[in-house]
Tab-separated table of C-alpha atoms in Angstrom:
chain	number	residue	atom	x	y	z
A	25	MET	CA	8.052	25.198	29.535
A	26	LYS	CA	8.452	28.808	30.339
A	27	GLY	CA	6.934	29.769	33.586
A	28	LYS	CA	5.990	27.980	36.649
A	29	LEU	CA	3.687	24.635	36.216
A	30	VAL	CA	0.022	24.625	37.570
A	31	GLN	CA	-1.104	21.220	38.672
A	32	THR	CA	-4.363	20.392	36.999
A	33	LYS	CA	-6.474	17.368	37.581
A	34	VAL	CA	-8.063	15.931	34.126
A	35	PHE	CA	-10.589	12.741	33.654
A	36	LEU	CA	-9.592	10.775	30.775
A	37	PRO	CA	-10.876	7.349	29.894
A	38	TYR	CA	-9.424	3.999	30.521
A	39	ASP	CA	-7.909	3.465	27.296
A	40	LEU	CA	-5.814	6.668	26.710
A	41	VAL	CA	-4.461	6.543	30.030
A	42	ARG	CA	-2.984	3.088	28.901
A	43	ASP	CA	-2.221	4.825	25.758
A	44	LEU	CA	-0.359	7.775	27.455
A	45	ASP	CA	1.235	5.178	29.872
A	46	ALA	CA	2.588	2.720	27.200
A	47	ARG	CA	3.931	5.774	25.079
A	48	SER	CA	5.673	7.589	28.101
A	49	LYS	CA	7.357	4.635	28.667
A	50	ARG	CA	9.002	3.629	24.887
A	51	LEU	CA	9.582	7.015	24.798
A	52	ARG	CA	11.198	7.560	28.594
A	53	ILE	CA	9.632	10.735	29.267
A	54	THR	CA	7.214	11.492	32.170
A	55	LYS	CA	3.454	11.368	31.564
A	56	SER	CA	3.107	15.016	32.534
A	57	GLU	CA	5.784	16.418	29.827
A	58	LEU	CA	4.274	13.911	27.061
A	59	ALA	CA	0.759	15.540	27.723
A	60	ARG	CA	1.870	19.175	28.013
A	61	THR	CA	4.268	18.657	24.355
A	62	ALA	CA	0.458	17.107	23.340
A	63	LEU	CA	-1.750	20.030	24.197
A	64	ALA	CA	0.505	22.617	22.854
A	65	SER	CA	0.780	20.977	19.710
A	66	TRP	CA	-3.019	20.697	19.648
A	67	LEU	CA	-3.141	24.710	21.013
A	68	SER	CA	-0.561	25.655	18.743
A	69	PRO	CA	-1.689	28.116	16.062
A	70	ASP	CA	0.233	27.241	13.286
A	71	GLY	CA	-0.372	23.336	13.911
A	72	PRO	CA	-3.183	23.821	11.865
A	73	GLU	CA	-0.998	25.059	8.577
A	74	GLN	CA	1.064	22.210	9.648
A	75	LEU	CA	-1.663	19.377	9.027
A	76	GLU	CA	-2.569	21.389	5.526
A	77	ALA	CA	0.746	21.498	4.341
A	78	ALA	CA	1.187	17.903	4.886
A	79	LEU	CA	-2.129	17.253	3.539
A	80	VAL	CA	-1.959	19.178	0.509
A	81	LYS	CA	1.588	17.903	-0.333
A	82	ARG	CA	-0.082	14.072	0.166
A	83	LEU	CA	-3.368	14.889	-2.230
A	84	ASP	CA	-0.510	16.422	-5.062
A	85	ARG	CA	1.364	13.437	-4.718
A	86	LEU	CA	-2.027	11.499	-4.756
A	87	SER	CA	-2.900	13.414	-8.112
A	88	ARG	CA	0.548	13.055	-9.945
A	89	ALA	CA	0.076	9.330	-9.181
A	90	MET	CA	-3.456	9.682	-10.949
A	91	GLU	CA	-2.108	11.775	-13.724
A	92	ARG	CA	0.110	8.739	-15.096
A	93	LEU	CA	-2.595	5.863	-13.775
A	94	GLU	CA	-4.597	7.783	-16.369
A	95	ARG	CA	-1.359	8.488	-19.329
A	96	ASP	CA	-1.079	4.573	-18.790
A	97	LEU	CA	-4.385	4.037	-19.608
A	98	ALA	CA	-4.628	6.077	-22.520
A	99	ILE	CA	-1.398	4.472	-24.027
A	100	CYS	CA	-3.008	0.738	-23.121
A	101	ASN	CA	-6.181	1.760	-24.681
A	102	GLU	CA	-4.605	3.465	-28.138
A	103	ALA	CA	-2.327	0.122	-28.240
A	104	GLN	CA	-5.416	-2.331	-27.977
A	105	ALA	CA	-7.345	-0.135	-30.751
A	106	LEU	CA	-4.726	-0.237	-32.764
A	107	PHE	CA	-3.692	-3.908	-32.839
A	108	ILE	CA	-7.519	-4.991	-32.912
A	109	ARG	CA	-8.238	-2.770	-35.823
A	110	ALA	CA	-5.039	-4.381	-37.169
A	111	TRP	CA	-6.004	-7.437	-36.840
A	112	LEU	CA	-9.519	-7.109	-38.007
A	113	THR	CA	-8.242	-5.488	-41.497
A	114	ALA	CA	-5.458	-8.601	-41.978
A	115	THR	CA	-7.441	-11.778	-40.517
A	116	PRO	CA	-9.038	-13.181	-42.869
A	117	ALA	CA	-12.652	-14.944	-41.478
A	118	ALA	CA	-11.675	-18.961	-41.506
A	119	PRO	CA	-12.770	-21.264	-43.596
A	120	GLU	CA	-15.198	-24.176	-42.569
A	121	GLY	CA	-14.491	-27.183	-42.381
A	122	PRO	CA	-11.125	-29.436	-41.131
A	123	ALA	CA	-8.865	-25.914	-41.930
A	124	ARG	CA	-11.126	-24.438	-39.381
A	125	LEU	CA	-10.275	-27.394	-36.919
A	126	ALA	CA	-6.509	-26.714	-37.784
A	127	MET	CA	-6.753	-22.550	-37.504
A	128	GLU	CA	-7.814	-23.205	-33.972
A	129	ALA	CA	-5.292	-25.107	-33.039
A	130	LYS	CA	-2.974	-22.889	-33.475
A	131	GLY	CA	-4.763	-20.227	-32.351
A	132	ARG	CA	-5.002	-21.984	-28.784
A	133	GLU	CA	-0.897	-22.748	-29.343
A	134	ARG	CA	-0.365	-18.942	-30.085
A	135	TYR	CA	-2.769	-17.758	-26.990
A	136	GLU	CA	-0.596	-19.941	-24.580
A	137	GLY	CA	2.730	-18.627	-25.930
A	138	PHE	CA	1.753	-14.962	-25.574
A	139	LEU	CA	0.296	-15.823	-21.688
A	140	GLU	CA	3.399	-16.518	-21.375
A	141	ALA	CA	4.986	-14.111	-22.907
A	142	LEU	CA	3.023	-11.807	-20.740
A	143	GLY	CA	3.414	-13.880	-17.612
A	144	ARG	CA	7.379	-13.226	-18.300
A	145	ARG	CA	6.966	-9.425	-19.180
A	146	LEU	CA	5.040	-9.230	-16.016
A	147	ALA	CA	7.592	-10.664	-13.614
A	148	ALA	CA	10.314	-8.707	-15.457
A	149	GLY	CA	8.328	-5.213	-14.399
A	150	ARG	CA	8.420	-4.065	-17.792
A	151	THR	CA	5.425	-2.023	-18.823
A	152	LEU	CA	4.377	-1.406	-22.227
A	153	ALA	CA	4.183	2.178	-21.167
A	154	GLN	CA	7.453	2.137	-20.073
A	155	GLU	CA	8.850	0.737	-23.494
A	156	VAL	CA	6.643	3.744	-25.299
A	157	LEU	CA	8.013	6.408	-23.525
A	158	GLU	CA	11.411	5.438	-23.583
A	159	ASP	CA	10.968	4.661	-27.417
A	160	ARG	CA	9.218	8.103	-28.227
A	161	PRO	CA	11.605	10.683	-29.692
A	162	GLY	CA	12.627	13.425	-27.422
A	163	SER	CA	10.832	11.675	-24.127
A	164	ARG	CA	12.457	11.133	-21.591
A	165	PRO	CA	10.625	8.597	-17.974
A	166	GLU	CA	9.686	10.383	-14.843
A	167	PRO	CA	12.253	10.594	-12.410
A	168	GLN	CA	11.332	8.032	-9.326
A	169	HIS	CA	13.044	9.746	-7.039
A	170	ALA	CA	10.370	12.677	-6.535
A	171	GLU	CA	8.301	9.590	-5.053
A	172	ALA	CA	10.736	8.939	-2.251
A	173	GLU	CA	10.286	12.730	-1.290
A	174	ASP	CA	6.419	13.069	-1.376
A	175	ARG	CA	6.159	10.150	1.349
A	176	GLN	CA	7.539	11.834	4.154
A	177	PRO	CA	4.626	13.435	6.349
């Protein structure tokens, strides 16, 4: 700190004093030094700009995450719509009688197989959106390291 130090008396709530004591012990600096640094930071003219820059960076990261979610949701919706259209087009109506019971039993069996396969895919961490993006000609998956850079304050 530049210049002569002037002693100042400040009244603080007990919980703030307790936090000041704990932080000064943890950082191994005096309470006066910690208070000077905190006040200098609070009163600094570029404090708001630094806060704004940090907030803008976080908002950018959140915007990119939201865009990825929207893209993935659109892929899932289209894939489901295509499947439903194909299924309704290709599947004949179930006949009445014992054949219907056999078809329902086979349907339950196939559904159980579907749930098992879905569980394996989810456990493996692979998603349909990733596969679609990788399988499209000329597409490249987004780099994952960009998110790690954004997490830093």
